[in-house]
């Protein structure tokens, strides 16, 4: 019986090297081949074994018999007038996920997905509206960055934010090793301070991220300064209430960012700013005000720009550091989940997976 081929991209660099060392030993091949191949997974990625022309042809064939290097196929690519580029990847089971590449000066930030769909149903978010489909695998998460390096010409991603589709801390099992692949100098080599995990406030995940020794950054989607309002906008607040999220943010030993999407007439009054300032000061958090991308979900209007500025001013006057995020890629619907919704329509939500990983309330 044929044994199943091992997906080398689902392993950390050292795990893959270990497996390759065993492969070499079994076949009487020199040990250095393991290192040579492992560098071609992420560091200087090859599209397939055939492309590893520095290796003997026979070895490439042997590798392809034993292992796989699955690609994510690009189903759509759109470029915004502001340089932002959006990619829709089709996965092997027909699921579609998005990544958005955002150039800014000498940086290139890639916004990546951690799940196909999302279970959280935040009222203003397009991904929430399509429901949860499944968790992404390690190689599908880190692979979004790998695919950028395989473009012609390659994109040199300098920063990664987990602000695409899905809730990364509800897929920690895959996000944890994916963070290693992104950060490992022999992997994708992106500095930990240049990698931001964004969460609605999944408490066990915040603790797990805080326990990692690397300086990965944490952003928390707050969006409302009171439980009553937050519960309306984000059903997850029933399971992880604001107070607990704030306590977790205080315990996180690195600086956190609060994300706050500005919803016209909903969470943008001066009283909201005052209350938000109290929370931010408690955690010494930096606040990012996000203009609403219309078309996320129906029923909301963006806060006018001058009102966002006075909201920011109010926060500053209470000693809070704040930035107003520039809206990028508006013309290509680059907000969370929008491209997939355009292409595939909305799908009915699905229940939690067998491990209960998406159960929120
Ligand atoms: N689940 C994680 C990460 C994905 S969303 C989280 O919620 O943090 C990344 C950010 O985009 C979140 O702050 C989310 O609230 C925000 N977002 C979602 N829909 C949006 C929209 N229509 N306009 C602006 N920001 C949006």
Tab-separated table of C-alpha atoms and ligand atoms in Angstrom:
chain	number	residue	atom	x	y	z
A	1	UNK	CA	0.000	0.000	0.000
A	2	UNK	CA	1.233	3.433	-0.831
A	3	UNK	CA	1.970	5.512	2.247
A	4	UNK	CA	0.557	8.985	2.283
A	5	UNK	CA	2.937	11.740	1.304
A	6	UNK	CA	3.871	14.169	4.070
A	7	UNK	CA	3.008	17.844	3.614
A	8	UNK	CA	6.300	19.547	4.491
A	9	UNK	CA	4.611	22.945	4.684
A	10	UNK	CA	2.479	21.878	7.635
A	11	UNK	CA	5.576	21.506	9.819
A	12	UNK	CA	7.787	24.075	11.491
A	13	UNK	CA	11.211	24.519	9.873
A	14	UNK	CA	12.985	22.376	12.465
A	15	UNK	CA	10.318	19.660	12.291
A	16	UNK	CA	10.598	19.576	8.508
A	17	UNK	CA	14.364	19.398	8.723
A	18	UNK	CA	14.085	16.503	11.151
A	19	UNK	CA	11.766	14.604	8.827
A	20	UNK	CA	14.069	15.310	5.881
A	21	UNK	CA	17.068	14.104	7.860
A	22	UNK	CA	15.281	10.798	8.448
A	23	UNK	CA	14.444	10.623	4.745
A	24	UNK	CA	18.110	11.158	3.823
A	25	UNK	CA	19.360	8.621	6.368
A	26	UNK	CA	16.989	5.926	5.063
A	27	UNK	CA	18.252	6.418	1.540
A	28	UNK	CA	21.930	6.821	2.321
A	29	UNK	CA	21.895	10.441	1.153
A	30	UNK	CA	24.227	13.008	2.712
A	31	UNK	CA	22.770	14.765	5.736
A	32	UNK	CA	23.310	18.284	4.349
A	33	UNK	CA	20.564	17.661	1.802
A	34	UNK	CA	17.996	17.971	4.609
A	35	UNK	CA	19.126	21.511	5.364
A	36	UNK	CA	19.305	22.370	1.702
A	37	UNK	CA	15.710	21.281	1.091
A	38	UNK	CA	14.342	22.861	4.251
A	39	UNK	CA	15.667	26.283	3.128
A	40	UNK	CA	13.623	25.919	-0.049
A	41	UNK	CA	10.348	25.547	1.831
A	42	UNK	CA	10.002	29.087	3.181
A	43	UNK	CA	13.269	30.997	3.281
A	44	UNK	CA	13.929	30.883	-0.439
A	45	UNK	CA	10.770	29.115	-1.469
A	46	UNK	CA	10.504	26.879	-4.496
A	47	UNK	CA	7.124	26.395	-6.168
A	48	UNK	CA	7.710	22.609	-6.288
A	49	UNK	CA	10.501	20.043	-5.969
A	50	UNK	CA	11.184	20.183	-9.694
A	51	UNK	CA	12.227	23.821	-9.317
A	52	UNK	CA	14.974	22.911	-6.815
A	53	UNK	CA	17.452	22.681	-9.656
A	54	UNK	CA	20.411	22.773	-7.287
A	55	UNK	CA	19.459	19.193	-6.351
A	56	UNK	CA	20.123	16.126	-8.508
A	57	UNK	CA	17.153	15.160	-10.636
A	58	UNK	CA	16.857	11.755	-8.932
A	59	UNK	CA	16.606	13.379	-5.519
A	60	UNK	CA	13.869	15.737	-6.722
A	61	UNK	CA	11.896	12.740	-7.912
A	62	UNK	CA	12.402	10.915	-4.617
A	63	UNK	CA	11.270	13.991	-2.703
A	64	UNK	CA	8.136	14.342	-4.800
A	65	UNK	CA	7.324	10.682	-4.131
A	66	UNK	CA	7.576	11.163	-0.385
A	67	UNK	CA	6.396	14.718	0.221
A	68	UNK	CA	4.046	17.457	-0.952
A	69	UNK	CA	4.419	21.241	-1.123
A	70	UNK	CA	0.811	22.337	-1.652
A	71	UNK	CA	0.221	25.703	-3.269
A	72	UNK	CA	-2.700	28.035	-2.651
A	73	UNK	CA	-4.146	28.913	-6.024
A	74	UNK	CA	-4.914	32.530	-6.805
A	75	UNK	CA	-8.512	32.688	-8.024
A	76	UNK	CA	-8.701	36.474	-8.253
A	77	UNK	CA	-6.360	39.400	-7.904
A	78	UNK	CA	-7.457	43.031	-7.747
A	79	UNK	CA	-5.364	46.152	-7.542
A	80	UNK	CA	-6.656	49.329	-5.957
A	81	UNK	CA	-5.807	52.788	-7.249
A	82	UNK	CA	-3.935	53.315	-3.953
A	83	UNK	CA	-1.619	50.329	-4.584
A	84	UNK	CA	-3.407	47.949	-2.220
A	85	UNK	CA	-3.740	44.505	-3.766
A	86	UNK	CA	-6.216	41.886	-2.830
A	87	UNK	CA	-5.877	38.144	-3.439
A	88	UNK	CA	-8.583	35.522	-3.342
A	89	UNK	CA	-7.086	32.075	-2.787
A	90	UNK	CA	-8.968	28.926	-3.661
A	91	UNK	CA	-8.157	26.006	-1.365
A	92	UNK	CA	-8.271	22.368	-2.415
A	93	UNK	CA	-11.665	21.728	-0.887
A	94	UNK	CA	-13.159	24.703	-2.699
A	95	UNK	CA	-12.985	27.086	0.236
A	96	UNK	CA	-11.935	30.622	-0.597
A	97	UNK	CA	-9.881	32.934	1.604
A	98	UNK	CA	-8.478	36.408	1.189
A	99	UNK	CA	-5.229	38.237	1.759
A	100	UNK	CA	-4.636	41.937	1.225
A	101	UNK	CA	-1.199	43.414	0.485
A	102	UNK	CA	-0.887	47.011	1.661
A	103	UNK	CA	2.208	48.971	0.631
A	104	UNK	CA	3.194	51.979	2.716
A	105	UNK	CA	6.557	53.706	2.234
A	106	UNK	CA	9.175	50.978	2.553
A	107	UNK	CA	6.805	48.539	4.233
A	108	UNK	CA	4.555	45.918	2.742
A	109	UNK	CA	1.930	44.642	5.145
A	110	UNK	CA	0.062	41.460	4.334
A	111	UNK	CA	-3.320	41.062	5.976
A	112	UNK	CA	-3.935	37.307	6.244
A	113	UNK	CA	-6.819	34.978	7.063
A	114	UNK	CA	-6.827	32.336	9.777
A	115	UNK	CA	-10.198	30.691	9.091
A	116	UNK	CA	-12.501	30.235	6.101
A	117	UNK	CA	-15.444	32.294	7.257
A	118	UNK	CA	-15.937	33.162	10.907
A	119	UNK	CA	-18.310	32.083	13.664
A	120	UNK	CA	-18.375	35.349	15.554
A	121	UNK	CA	-21.050	37.239	13.642
A	122	UNK	CA	-19.893	40.760	14.477
A	123	UNK	CA	-22.734	42.920	13.185
A	124	UNK	CA	-20.687	45.076	10.785
A	125	UNK	CA	-18.371	42.401	9.349
A	126	UNK	CA	-18.754	40.702	5.958
A	127	UNK	CA	-16.915	37.570	7.078
A	128	UNK	CA	-19.275	37.111	10.003
A	129	UNK	CA	-22.203	37.258	7.611
A	130	UNK	CA	-20.908	34.287	5.603
A	131	UNK	CA	-20.659	32.038	8.663
A	132	UNK	CA	-17.935	29.653	9.730
A	133	UNK	CA	-16.657	27.163	7.170
A	134	UNK	CA	-13.486	25.690	8.676
A	135	UNK	CA	-10.194	26.368	10.386
A	136	UNK	CA	-7.201	26.881	8.126
A	137	UNK	CA	-4.225	24.564	8.355
A	138	UNK	CA	-0.741	25.784	9.261
A	139	UNK	CA	0.400	25.719	5.630
A	140	UNK	CA	-2.679	27.639	4.506
A	141	UNK	CA	-2.004	30.426	7.000
A	142	UNK	CA	1.754	30.866	6.514
A	143	UNK	CA	1.289	29.875	2.856
A	144	UNK	CA	-0.436	33.188	2.168
A	145	UNK	CA	2.924	34.909	2.756
A	146	UNK	CA	4.814	32.175	0.895
A	147	UNK	CA	2.644	32.755	-2.159
A	148	UNK	CA	3.629	36.440	-2.149
A	149	UNK	CA	7.283	35.407	-2.397
A	150	UNK	CA	6.445	33.154	-5.315
A	151	UNK	CA	4.870	35.923	-7.377
A	152	UNK	CA	6.775	37.232	-10.355
A	153	UNK	CA	8.121	39.699	-9.373
A	154	UNK	CA	8.025	38.549	-5.745
A	155	UNK	CA	6.390	40.633	-3.009
A	156	UNK	CA	8.712	41.134	-0.056
A	157	UNK	CA	6.289	41.131	2.867
A	158	UNK	CA	7.725	43.057	5.832
A	159	UNK	CA	4.717	42.989	8.174
A	160	UNK	CA	1.880	40.577	8.790
A	161	UNK	CA	-1.461	41.284	10.444
A	162	UNK	CA	-4.054	38.621	11.244
A	163	UNK	CA	-6.878	40.904	10.199
A	164	UNK	CA	-8.244	38.985	7.257
A	165	UNK	CA	-10.986	36.417	7.566
A	166	UNK	CA	-11.522	34.557	10.805
A	167	UNK	CA	-10.619	34.707	14.463
A	168	UNK	CA	-6.976	33.651	14.867
A	169	UNK	CA	-7.270	32.836	18.555
A	170	UNK	CA	-10.070	30.352	17.828
A	171	UNK	CA	-7.614	28.481	15.633
A	172	UNK	CA	-4.618	28.629	17.943
A	173	UNK	CA	-3.672	25.036	17.152
A	174	UNK	CA	-2.657	26.176	13.649
A	175	UNK	CA	-1.880	29.857	14.319
A	176	UNK	CA	0.740	28.957	16.953
A	177	UNK	CA	3.030	26.999	14.569
A	178	UNK	CA	2.196	29.422	11.736
A	179	UNK	CA	3.621	32.249	13.891
A	180	UNK	CA	6.829	30.208	14.191
A	181	UNK	CA	7.066	29.807	10.422
A	182	UNK	CA	6.459	33.521	9.857
A	183	UNK	CA	9.071	34.540	12.421
A	184	UNK	CA	11.790	31.864	12.102
A	185	UNK	CA	14.907	33.372	10.458
A	186	UNK	CA	15.170	30.120	8.475
A	187	UNK	CA	11.453	30.358	7.689
A	188	UNK	CA	9.853	33.566	6.428
A	189	UNK	CA	12.031	35.647	8.745
A	190	UNK	CA	9.558	38.379	9.685
A	191	UNK	CA	10.382	40.057	13.001
A	192	UNK	CA	7.938	39.280	15.817
A	193	UNK	CA	7.265	42.985	16.366
A	194	UNK	CA	6.121	43.134	12.765
A	195	UNK	CA	3.504	40.421	13.267
A	196	UNK	CA	0.161	41.418	14.815
A	197	UNK	CA	-2.521	39.019	15.976
A	198	UNK	CA	-5.943	40.660	16.057
A	199	UNK	CA	-8.669	39.171	18.244
A	200	UNK	CA	-12.123	39.899	19.550
A	201	UNK	CA	-10.724	38.941	22.961
A	202	UNK	CA	-10.563	35.153	23.143
A	203	UNK	CA	-9.100	34.863	26.642
A	204	UNK	CA	-7.294	31.487	26.491
A	205	UNK	CA	-5.711	32.562	23.213
A	206	UNK	CA	-4.507	35.875	24.658
A	207	UNK	CA	-2.830	33.961	27.481
A	208	UNK	CA	-1.249	31.491	25.033
A	209	UNK	CA	0.064	34.325	22.850
A	210	UNK	CA	1.429	36.096	25.947
A	211	UNK	CA	3.287	32.942	26.932
A	212	UNK	CA	5.253	32.887	23.720
A	213	UNK	CA	8.693	34.379	24.282
A	214	UNK	CA	8.691	36.356	21.017
A	215	UNK	CA	7.401	39.922	20.935
A	216	UNK	CA	4.355	39.237	18.755
A	217	UNK	CA	1.918	42.115	18.887
A	218	UNK	CA	-1.652	41.876	20.096
A	219	UNK	CA	-4.549	43.964	18.813
A	220	UNK	CA	-7.954	43.678	20.442
A	221	UNK	CA	-11.156	44.562	18.627
A	222	UNK	CA	-12.994	46.552	21.290
A	223	UNK	CA	-15.525	48.494	19.174
A	224	UNK	CA	-17.715	49.455	22.148
A	225	UNK	CA	-16.809	50.759	25.610
A	226	UNK	CA	-19.742	49.166	27.472
A	227	UNK	CA	-20.967	45.581	27.753
A	228	UNK	CA	-24.484	46.476	26.660
A	229	UNK	CA	-23.378	48.006	23.374
A	230	UNK	CA	-20.571	45.511	22.774
A	231	UNK	CA	-22.970	42.607	23.180
A	232	UNK	CA	-25.164	44.069	20.455
A	233	UNK	CA	-22.286	44.509	18.022
A	234	UNK	CA	-20.260	41.443	18.967
A	235	UNK	CA	-22.144	38.397	20.279
A	236	UNK	CA	-18.820	36.979	21.542
A	237	UNK	CA	-19.058	39.537	24.346
A	238	UNK	CA	-21.472	37.153	26.099
A	239	UNK	CA	-18.736	34.559	26.403
A	240	UNK	CA	-15.846	36.991	26.872
A	241	UNK	CA	-17.211	40.174	28.464
A	242	UNK	CA	-15.431	43.487	28.187
A	243	UNK	CA	-14.203	43.491	31.790
A	244	UNK	CA	-12.440	40.128	31.352
A	245	UNK	CA	-10.945	41.237	28.048
A	246	UNK	CA	-9.611	44.403	29.716
A	247	UNK	CA	-8.096	42.362	32.554
A	248	UNK	CA	-6.421	40.057	30.023
A	249	UNK	CA	-5.062	43.069	28.148
A	250	UNK	CA	-3.625	44.439	31.413
A	251	UNK	CA	-1.857	41.152	32.102
A	252	UNK	CA	-0.418	40.895	28.600
A	253	UNK	CA	3.178	41.945	29.156
A	254	UNK	CA	3.532	43.874	25.890
A	255	UNK	CA	1.759	46.956	24.679
A	256	UNK	CA	-1.631	46.222	23.153
A	257	UNK	CA	-3.609	48.081	20.518
A	258	UNK	CA	-7.357	48.603	20.749
A	259	UNK	CA	-9.194	48.546	17.461
A	260	UNK	CA	-12.348	50.601	17.316
A	261	UNK	CA	-14.416	50.677	14.158
A	262	UNK	CA	-16.339	53.927	13.923
A	263	UNK	CA	-20.062	53.268	13.405
A	264	UNK	CA	-22.079	56.387	12.683
A	265	UNK	CA	-24.554	57.172	15.462
A	266	UNK	CA	-23.782	53.901	17.250
A	267	UNK	CA	-20.441	54.066	19.105
A	268	UNK	CA	-19.086	57.475	18.123
A	269	UNK	CA	-20.515	59.868	20.727
A	270	UNK	CA	-18.252	61.859	23.025
A	271	UNK	CA	-19.427	59.764	26.017
A	272	UNK	CA	-18.159	56.688	24.212
A	273	UNK	CA	-14.785	58.369	23.748
A	274	UNK	CA	-14.597	59.248	27.443
A	275	UNK	CA	-15.409	55.711	28.521
A	276	UNK	CA	-13.062	54.209	25.924
A	277	UNK	CA	-10.281	56.494	27.168
A	278	UNK	CA	-10.698	55.088	30.693
A	279	UNK	CA	-10.340	51.536	29.408
A	280	UNK	CA	-7.366	52.377	27.217
A	281	UNK	CA	-5.581	54.128	30.070
A	282	UNK	CA	-6.157	51.171	32.347
A	283	UNK	CA	-4.330	48.948	29.862
A	284	UNK	CA	-1.937	51.621	28.545
A	285	UNK	CA	-3.321	50.673	25.159
A	286	UNK	CA	-2.816	52.455	21.889
A	287	UNK	CA	-6.129	53.111	20.111
A	288	UNK	CA	-6.619	52.646	16.386
A	289	UNK	CA	-9.804	54.243	15.069
A	290	UNK	CA	-10.982	52.406	11.961
A	291	UNK	CA	-13.286	54.082	9.457
A	292	UNK	CA	-16.088	51.652	8.611
A	293	UNK	CA	-15.798	49.968	5.241
A	294	UNK	CA	-19.345	50.189	4.029
A	295	UNK	CA	-20.572	46.956	2.517
A	296	UNK	CA	-19.360	44.873	5.460
A	297	UNK	CA	-22.840	44.257	6.706
A	298	UNK	CA	-25.991	46.190	6.139
A	299	UNK	CA	-27.453	48.643	8.603
A	300	UNK	CA	-24.414	50.777	9.443
A	301	UNK	CA	-23.079	54.064	8.153
A	302	UNK	CA	-19.539	55.371	8.536
A	303	UNK	CA	-18.849	58.138	11.035
A	304	UNK	CA	-18.023	61.356	9.111
A	305	UNK	CA	-14.301	62.175	9.006
A	306	UNK	CA	-14.589	65.342	11.114
A	307	UNK	CA	-16.416	63.421	13.791
A	308	UNK	CA	-13.708	60.753	13.830
A	309	UNK	CA	-11.181	63.546	14.314
A	310	UNK	CA	-13.057	64.994	17.279
A	311	UNK	CA	-13.419	61.505	18.761
A	312	UNK	CA	-9.633	61.105	18.429
A	313	UNK	CA	-9.100	64.533	19.957
A	314	UNK	CA	-11.233	63.597	22.948
A	315	UNK	CA	-9.187	60.431	23.507
A	316	UNK	CA	-5.953	62.403	23.273
A	317	UNK	CA	-7.164	64.958	25.761
A	318	UNK	CA	-7.519	62.061	28.196
A	319	UNK	CA	-3.908	61.060	27.636
A	320	UNK	CA	-4.533	58.216	25.192
A	321	UNK	CA	-2.368	57.669	22.138
A	322	UNK	CA	-4.533	57.315	19.091
A	323	UNK	CA	-4.262	56.930	15.332
A	324	UNK	CA	-6.940	57.124	12.690
A	325	UNK	CA	-6.412	54.286	10.286
A	326	UNK	CA	-6.359	55.204	6.658
A	327	UNK	CA	-8.967	53.361	4.645
A	328	UNK	CA	-7.135	51.420	1.986
A	329	UNK	CA	-8.450	49.614	-1.041
A	330	UNK	CA	-11.978	50.974	-0.704
A	331	UNK	CA	-12.473	50.676	-4.472
A	332	UNK	CA	-11.698	46.949	-4.392
A	333	UNK	CA	-13.801	46.181	-1.309
A	334	UNK	CA	-10.677	45.305	0.663
A	335	UNK	CA	-12.367	45.054	4.042
A	336	UNK	CA	-12.619	41.784	5.850
A	337	UNK	CA	-14.514	39.172	3.800
A	338	UNK	CA	-15.740	41.447	1.059
A	339	UNK	CA	-14.080	39.909	-1.998
A	340	UNK	CA	-15.252	36.422	-1.163
A	341	UNK	CA	-18.784	37.649	-0.613
A	342	UNK	CA	-18.701	39.355	-4.004
A	343	UNK	CA	-17.498	36.232	-5.778
A	344	UNK	CA	-19.321	33.459	-4.025
A	345	UNK	CA	-22.304	35.058	-2.418
A	346	UNK	CA	-23.181	34.520	1.199
A	347	UNK	CA	-23.277	30.955	2.449
A	348	UNK	CA	-25.395	29.734	5.296
A	349	UNK	CA	-23.529	29.556	8.619
A	350	UNK	CA	-22.327	26.178	9.808
A	351	UNK	CA	-22.165	24.836	13.333
A	352	UNK	CA	-18.998	24.404	15.413
A	353	UNK	CA	-16.457	21.793	14.350
A	354	UNK	CA	-16.089	18.453	16.127
A	355	UNK	CA	-13.761	19.962	18.706
A	356	UNK	CA	-16.122	22.768	19.563
A	357	UNK	CA	-13.473	25.247	18.466
A	358	UNK	CA	-15.900	27.803	17.202
A	359	UNK	CA	-18.479	27.626	19.940
A	360	UNK	CA	-18.798	31.171	21.160
A	361	UNK	CA	-21.832	31.493	23.317
B	1	LIG	N1	-11.359	38.263	14.270
B	1	LIG	C1	-10.283	39.197	14.433
B	1	LIG	C2	-9.489	39.503	13.184
B	1	LIG	C3	-10.244	39.744	11.884
B	1	LIG	S1	-11.065	41.282	11.619
B	1	LIG	C4	-10.817	40.481	15.024
B	1	LIG	O1	-12.022	40.678	15.033
B	1	LIG	O2	-10.036	41.267	15.526
B	1	LIG	C5	-9.872	42.539	11.626
B	1	LIG	C6	-10.460	43.881	11.978
B	1	LIG	O3	-11.320	44.382	10.936
B	1	LIG	C7	-11.305	43.825	13.232
B	1	LIG	O4	-10.985	44.884	14.088
B	1	LIG	C8	-12.694	43.947	12.663
B	1	LIG	O5	-13.602	44.386	13.616
B	1	LIG	C9	-12.483	44.919	11.527
B	1	LIG	N2	-13.620	45.008	10.586
B	1	LIG	C10	-14.513	44.051	10.272
B	1	LIG	N3	-15.429	44.511	9.406
B	1	LIG	C11	-15.108	45.791	9.148
B	1	LIG	C12	-15.673	46.813	8.318
B	1	LIG	N4	-16.758	46.576	7.581
B	1	LIG	N5	-15.062	48.017	8.309
B	1	LIG	C13	-13.953	48.247	9.039
B	1	LIG	N6	-13.369	47.330	9.834
B	1	LIG	C14	-13.931	46.117	9.892
